């Protein structure tokens, strides 16, 4: 598996993966996803195998060091590539990018029903710090997880 930063030519593959992983209304719109990726305070990592996109992750950060925080927008892995440690590696790369940008904390929302994602974040040391009712729509709460970043 090869891991690298996003290049503009990757967008069509990224969005095809977004469409296969999420249905409307959970899916990011094309314009919104482009704006997330293009934001100067963000990082997008790609996982690919022989030129085939296996997954990607997007995070952005805000605030000034030492209080800068990073937010994981998404980590997505194609169904045929799951259970191979790709999401874990993408998580590590996103954390390192956030740390390099001066973030001291990283956080995210995760669907309370997404047991595999919750297991990933918990195993990586993320701690649940609350929840938001109806975050993903009526009757679909999100759990909030945080993780301190240290050099």
PDB file of C-alpha atoms in Angstrom:
ATOM      1  CA  UNK A   1       0.000   0.000   0.000  1.00  0.00           C
ATOM      2  CA  UNK A   2       1.301   3.446  -0.907  1.00  0.00           C
ATOM      3  CA  UNK A   3       0.373   6.486   1.210  1.00  0.00           C
ATOM      4  CA  UNK A   4       0.780  10.009  -0.102  1.00  0.00           C
ATOM      5  CA  UNK A   5      -0.705  13.477   0.029  1.00  0.00           C
ATOM      6  CA  UNK A   6      -3.584  14.427  -2.257  1.00  0.00           C
ATOM      7  CA  UNK A   7      -3.026  15.733  -5.781  1.00  0.00           C
ATOM      8  CA  UNK A   8      -5.756  17.577  -7.735  1.00  0.00           C
ATOM      9  CA  UNK A   9      -5.976  14.706 -10.240  1.00  0.00           C
ATOM     10  CA  UNK A  10      -7.221  12.501  -7.354  1.00  0.00           C
ATOM     11  CA  UNK A  11     -10.539  14.282  -6.934  1.00  0.00           C
ATOM     12  CA  UNK A  12     -12.655  12.109  -9.205  1.00  0.00           C
ATOM     13  CA  UNK A  13     -11.440   8.943  -7.447  1.00  0.00           C
ATOM     14  CA  UNK A  14     -11.958  10.490  -4.021  1.00  0.00           C
ATOM     15  CA  UNK A  15     -15.483  11.489  -4.868  1.00  0.00           C
ATOM     16  CA  UNK A  16     -16.273   8.074  -6.358  1.00  0.00           C
ATOM     17  CA  UNK A  17     -15.173   6.545  -3.052  1.00  0.00           C
ATOM     18  CA  UNK A  18     -17.311   9.082  -1.156  1.00  0.00           C
ATOM     19  CA  UNK A  19     -20.297   7.983  -3.247  1.00  0.00           C
ATOM     20  CA  UNK A  20     -19.645   4.306  -2.550  1.00  0.00           C
ATOM     21  CA  UNK A  21     -19.200   4.834   1.211  1.00  0.00           C
ATOM     22  CA  UNK A  22     -22.075   7.249   1.888  1.00  0.00           C
ATOM     23  CA  UNK A  23     -25.592   7.808   0.645  1.00  0.00           C
ATOM     24  CA  UNK A  24     -27.427  11.116   0.442  1.00  0.00           C
ATOM     25  CA  UNK A  25     -27.917  13.000   2.799  1.00  0.00           C
ATOM     26  CA  UNK A  26     -24.800  11.670   4.603  1.00  0.00           C
ATOM     27  CA  UNK A  27     -22.544  12.260   1.612  1.00  0.00           C
ATOM     28  CA  UNK A  28     -20.478  15.442   1.225  1.00  0.00           C
ATOM     29  CA  UNK A  29     -21.393  17.499  -1.811  1.00  0.00           C
ATOM     30  CA  UNK A  30     -18.734  17.864  -4.498  1.00  0.00           C
ATOM     31  CA  UNK A  31     -18.258  21.578  -3.869  1.00  0.00           C
ATOM     32  CA  UNK A  32     -18.037  21.143  -0.119  1.00  0.00           C
ATOM     33  CA  UNK A  33     -15.508  18.322  -0.460  1.00  0.00           C
ATOM     34  CA  UNK A  34     -13.410  20.396  -2.860  1.00  0.00           C
ATOM     35  CA  UNK A  35     -13.417  23.260  -0.347  1.00  0.00           C
ATOM     36  CA  UNK A  36     -12.327  20.944   2.492  1.00  0.00           C
ATOM     37  CA  UNK A  37      -9.440  19.588   0.456  1.00  0.00           C
ATOM     38  CA  UNK A  38      -8.360  22.991  -0.893  1.00  0.00           C
ATOM     39  CA  UNK A  39      -8.386  24.748   2.475  1.00  0.00           C
ATOM     40  CA  UNK A  40      -4.846  25.864   3.353  1.00  0.00           C
ATOM     41  CA  UNK A  41      -5.243  24.601   6.938  1.00  0.00           C
ATOM     42  CA  UNK A  42      -6.016  21.036   5.940  1.00  0.00           C
ATOM     43  CA  UNK A  43      -4.406  17.778   4.914  1.00  0.00           C
ATOM     44  CA  UNK A  44      -5.752  15.030   2.684  1.00  0.00           C
ATOM     45  CA  UNK A  45      -3.975  11.691   2.634  1.00  0.00           C
ATOM     46  CA  UNK A  46      -4.477   9.009  -0.009  1.00  0.00           C
ATOM     47  CA  UNK A  47      -3.984   5.247   0.273  1.00  0.00           C
ATOM     48  CA  UNK A  48      -3.532   3.512  -3.056  1.00  0.00           C
ATOM     49  CA  UNK A  49      -2.663   0.059  -4.247  1.00  0.00           C
ATOM     50  CA  UNK A  50      -1.229  -0.261  -7.775  1.00  0.00           C
ATOM     51  CA  UNK A  51      -2.856   3.036  -8.759  1.00  0.00           C
ATOM     52  CA  UNK A  52      -6.256   2.095  -7.300  1.00  0.00           C
ATOM     53  CA  UNK A  53      -7.505   4.364  -4.531  1.00  0.00           C
ATOM     54  CA  UNK A  54      -8.069   2.261  -1.447  1.00  0.00           C
ATOM     55  CA  UNK A  55      -8.940   5.082   0.931  1.00  0.00           C
ATOM     56  CA  UNK A  56      -8.432   8.665   2.004  1.00  0.00           C
ATOM     57  CA  UNK A  57      -8.632  10.916   5.035  1.00  0.00           C
ATOM     58  CA  UNK A  58      -9.254  14.650   5.409  1.00  0.00           C
ATOM     59  CA  UNK A  59      -8.604  16.829   8.454  1.00  0.00           C
ATOM     60  CA  UNK A  60      -8.348  20.543   9.042  1.00  0.00           C
ATOM     61  CA  UNK A  61      -7.133  22.676  11.912  1.00  0.00           C
ATOM     62  CA  UNK A  62      -7.984  26.025  13.394  1.00  0.00           C
ATOM     63  CA  UNK A  63      -6.812  28.376  16.101  1.00  0.00           C
ATOM     64  CA  UNK A  64      -3.316  29.417  17.007  1.00  0.00           C
ATOM     65  CA  UNK A  65      -0.676  27.253  18.686  1.00  0.00           C
ATOM     66  CA  UNK A  66      -0.555  26.133  21.407  1.00  0.00           C
ATOM     67  CA  UNK A  67      -4.370  26.000  21.415  1.00  0.00           C
ATOM     68  CA  UNK A  68      -4.720  24.906  17.783  1.00  0.00           C
ATOM     69  CA  UNK A  69      -7.103  21.966  17.327  1.00  0.00           C
ATOM     70  CA  UNK A  70      -7.605  19.621  14.408  1.00  0.00           C
ATOM     71  CA  UNK A  71     -10.853  18.043  13.264  1.00  0.00           C
ATOM     72  CA  UNK A  72     -11.088  14.814  11.295  1.00  0.00           C
ATOM     73  CA  UNK A  73     -13.633  15.396   8.557  1.00  0.00           C
ATOM     74  CA  UNK A  74     -13.595  11.844   7.259  1.00  0.00           C
ATOM     75  CA  UNK A  75     -11.648   8.630   6.920  1.00  0.00           C
ATOM     76  CA  UNK A  76     -12.955   6.372   4.171  1.00  0.00           C
ATOM     77  CA  UNK A  77     -11.738   2.996   2.939  1.00  0.00           C
ATOM     78  CA  UNK A  78     -13.147   1.120  -0.039  1.00  0.00           C
ATOM     79  CA  UNK A  79     -15.054  -1.988   1.062  1.00  0.00           C
ATOM     80  CA  UNK A  80     -12.671  -4.301  -0.820  1.00  0.00           C
ATOM     81  CA  UNK A  81      -9.684  -2.927   1.139  1.00  0.00           C
ATOM     82  CA  UNK A  82     -11.141  -2.910   4.661  1.00  0.00           C
ATOM     83  CA  UNK A  83      -9.686  -4.832   7.619  1.00  0.00           C
ATOM     84  CA  UNK A  84      -6.102  -4.332   6.396  1.00  0.00           C
ATOM     85  CA  UNK A  85      -5.033  -1.493   8.699  1.00  0.00           C
ATOM     86  CA  UNK A  86      -5.505   1.219   6.083  1.00  0.00           C
ATOM     87  CA  UNK A  87      -7.811   3.389   8.205  1.00  0.00           C
ATOM     88  CA  UNK A  88      -5.379   3.094  11.112  1.00  0.00           C
ATOM     89  CA  UNK A  89      -2.452   4.243   8.944  1.00  0.00           C
ATOM     90  CA  UNK A  90      -4.503   7.111   7.476  1.00  0.00           C
ATOM     91  CA  UNK A  91      -5.410   8.142  11.035  1.00  0.00           C
ATOM     92  CA  UNK A  92      -1.717   8.203  11.996  1.00  0.00           C
ATOM     93  CA  UNK A  93      -0.841  10.308   8.943  1.00  0.00           C
ATOM     94  CA  UNK A  94      -3.637  12.798   9.649  1.00  0.00           C
ATOM     95  CA  UNK A  95      -2.517  13.061  13.273  1.00  0.00           C
ATOM     96  CA  UNK A  96       1.070  13.718  12.176  1.00  0.00           C
ATOM     97  CA  UNK A  97      -0.046  16.419   9.723  1.00  0.00           C
ATOM     98  CA  UNK A  98      -2.079  18.086  12.474  1.00  0.00           C
ATOM     99  CA  UNK A  99       0.838  17.857  14.891  1.00  0.00           C
ATOM    100  CA  UNK A 100       3.194  19.316  12.278  1.00  0.00           C
ATOM    101  CA  UNK A 101       0.717  22.197  11.831  1.00  0.00           C
ATOM    102  CA  UNK A 102       0.925  22.926  15.565  1.00  0.00           C
ATOM    103  CA  UNK A 103      -2.275  21.259  16.765  1.00  0.00           C
ATOM    104  CA  UNK A 104      -2.287  19.961  20.314  1.00  0.00           C
ATOM    105  CA  UNK A 105      -5.647  18.170  20.132  1.00  0.00           C
ATOM    106  CA  UNK A 106      -7.568  16.308  17.446  1.00  0.00           C
ATOM    107  CA  UNK A 107     -11.279  15.503  17.571  1.00  0.00           C
ATOM    108  CA  UNK A 108     -14.128  14.100  15.512  1.00  0.00           C
ATOM    109  CA  UNK A 109     -17.747  13.059  15.344  1.00  0.00           C
ATOM    110  CA  UNK A 110     -18.615   9.428  14.677  1.00  0.00           C
ATOM    111  CA  UNK A 111     -22.011   7.859  14.107  1.00  0.00           C
ATOM    112  CA  UNK A 112     -22.956   6.140  17.376  1.00  0.00           C
ATOM    113  CA  UNK A 113     -23.925   3.055  15.333  1.00  0.00           C
ATOM    114  CA  UNK A 114     -20.559   2.811  13.520  1.00  0.00           C
ATOM    115  CA  UNK A 115     -18.919   0.143  15.690  1.00  0.00           C
ATOM    116  CA  UNK A 116     -15.867  -0.401  13.423  1.00  0.00           C
ATOM    117  CA  UNK A 117     -14.987   3.313  13.452  1.00  0.00           C
ATOM    118  CA  UNK A 118     -15.520   3.553  17.204  1.00  0.00           C
ATOM    119  CA  UNK A 119     -13.216   0.550  17.675  1.00  0.00           C
ATOM    120  CA  UNK A 120     -10.564   2.211  15.468  1.00  0.00           C
ATOM    121  CA  UNK A 121     -10.610   5.462  17.423  1.00  0.00           C
ATOM    122  CA  UNK A 122     -10.742   3.772  20.815  1.00  0.00           C
ATOM    123  CA  UNK A 123      -7.782   1.532  19.949  1.00  0.00           C
ATOM    124  CA  UNK A 124      -5.843   4.647  18.874  1.00  0.00           C
ATOM    125  CA  UNK A 125      -6.373   6.285  22.258  1.00  0.00           C
ATOM    126  CA  UNK A 126      -9.317   8.535  21.474  1.00  0.00           C
ATOM    127  CA  UNK A 127     -11.685   9.119  24.375  1.00  0.00           C
ATOM    128  CA  UNK A 128     -15.394   9.833  24.095  1.00  0.00           C
ATOM    129  CA  UNK A 129     -16.141  13.322  25.399  1.00  0.00           C
ATOM    130  CA  UNK A 130     -19.847  13.590  24.769  1.00  0.00           C
ATOM    131  CA  UNK A 131     -22.504  13.080  22.158  1.00  0.00           C
ATOM    132  CA  UNK A 132     -24.861  15.074  19.965  1.00  0.00           C
ATOM    133  CA  UNK A 133     -28.408  13.881  19.415  1.00  0.00           C
ATOM    134  CA  UNK A 134     -29.648  13.821  15.821  1.00  0.00           C
ATOM    135  CA  UNK A 135     -26.246  14.890  14.442  1.00  0.00           C
ATOM    136  CA  UNK A 136     -26.598  12.559  11.457  1.00  0.00           C
ATOM    137  CA  UNK A 137     -30.340  13.067  11.183  1.00  0.00           C
ATOM    138  CA  UNK A 138     -33.396  12.237  13.295  1.00  0.00           C
ATOM    139  CA  UNK A 139     -32.609   9.439  15.719  1.00  0.00           C
ATOM    140  CA  UNK A 140     -28.946   9.211  14.607  1.00  0.00           C
ATOM    141  CA  UNK A 141     -26.670  10.555  17.333  1.00  0.00           C
ATOM    142  CA  UNK A 142     -22.958  11.194  17.049  1.00  0.00           C
ATOM    143  CA  UNK A 143     -20.319  10.490  19.632  1.00  0.00           C
ATOM    144  CA  UNK A 144     -17.544  13.050  20.059  1.00  0.00           C
ATOM    145  CA  UNK A 145     -14.026  11.703  20.492  1.00  0.00           C
ATOM    146  CA  UNK A 146     -10.856  13.602  21.321  1.00  0.00           C
ATOM    147  CA  UNK A 147      -7.166  12.742  21.408  1.00  0.00           C
ATOM    148  CA  UNK A 148      -4.295  14.901  22.635  1.00  0.00           C
ATOM    149  CA  UNK A 149      -1.389  15.222  20.223  1.00  0.00           C
ATOM    150  CA  UNK A 150       2.142  15.177  21.611  1.00  0.00           C
ATOM    151  CA  UNK A 151       5.564  15.394  20.039  1.00  0.00           C
TER     152      UNK A 151
END
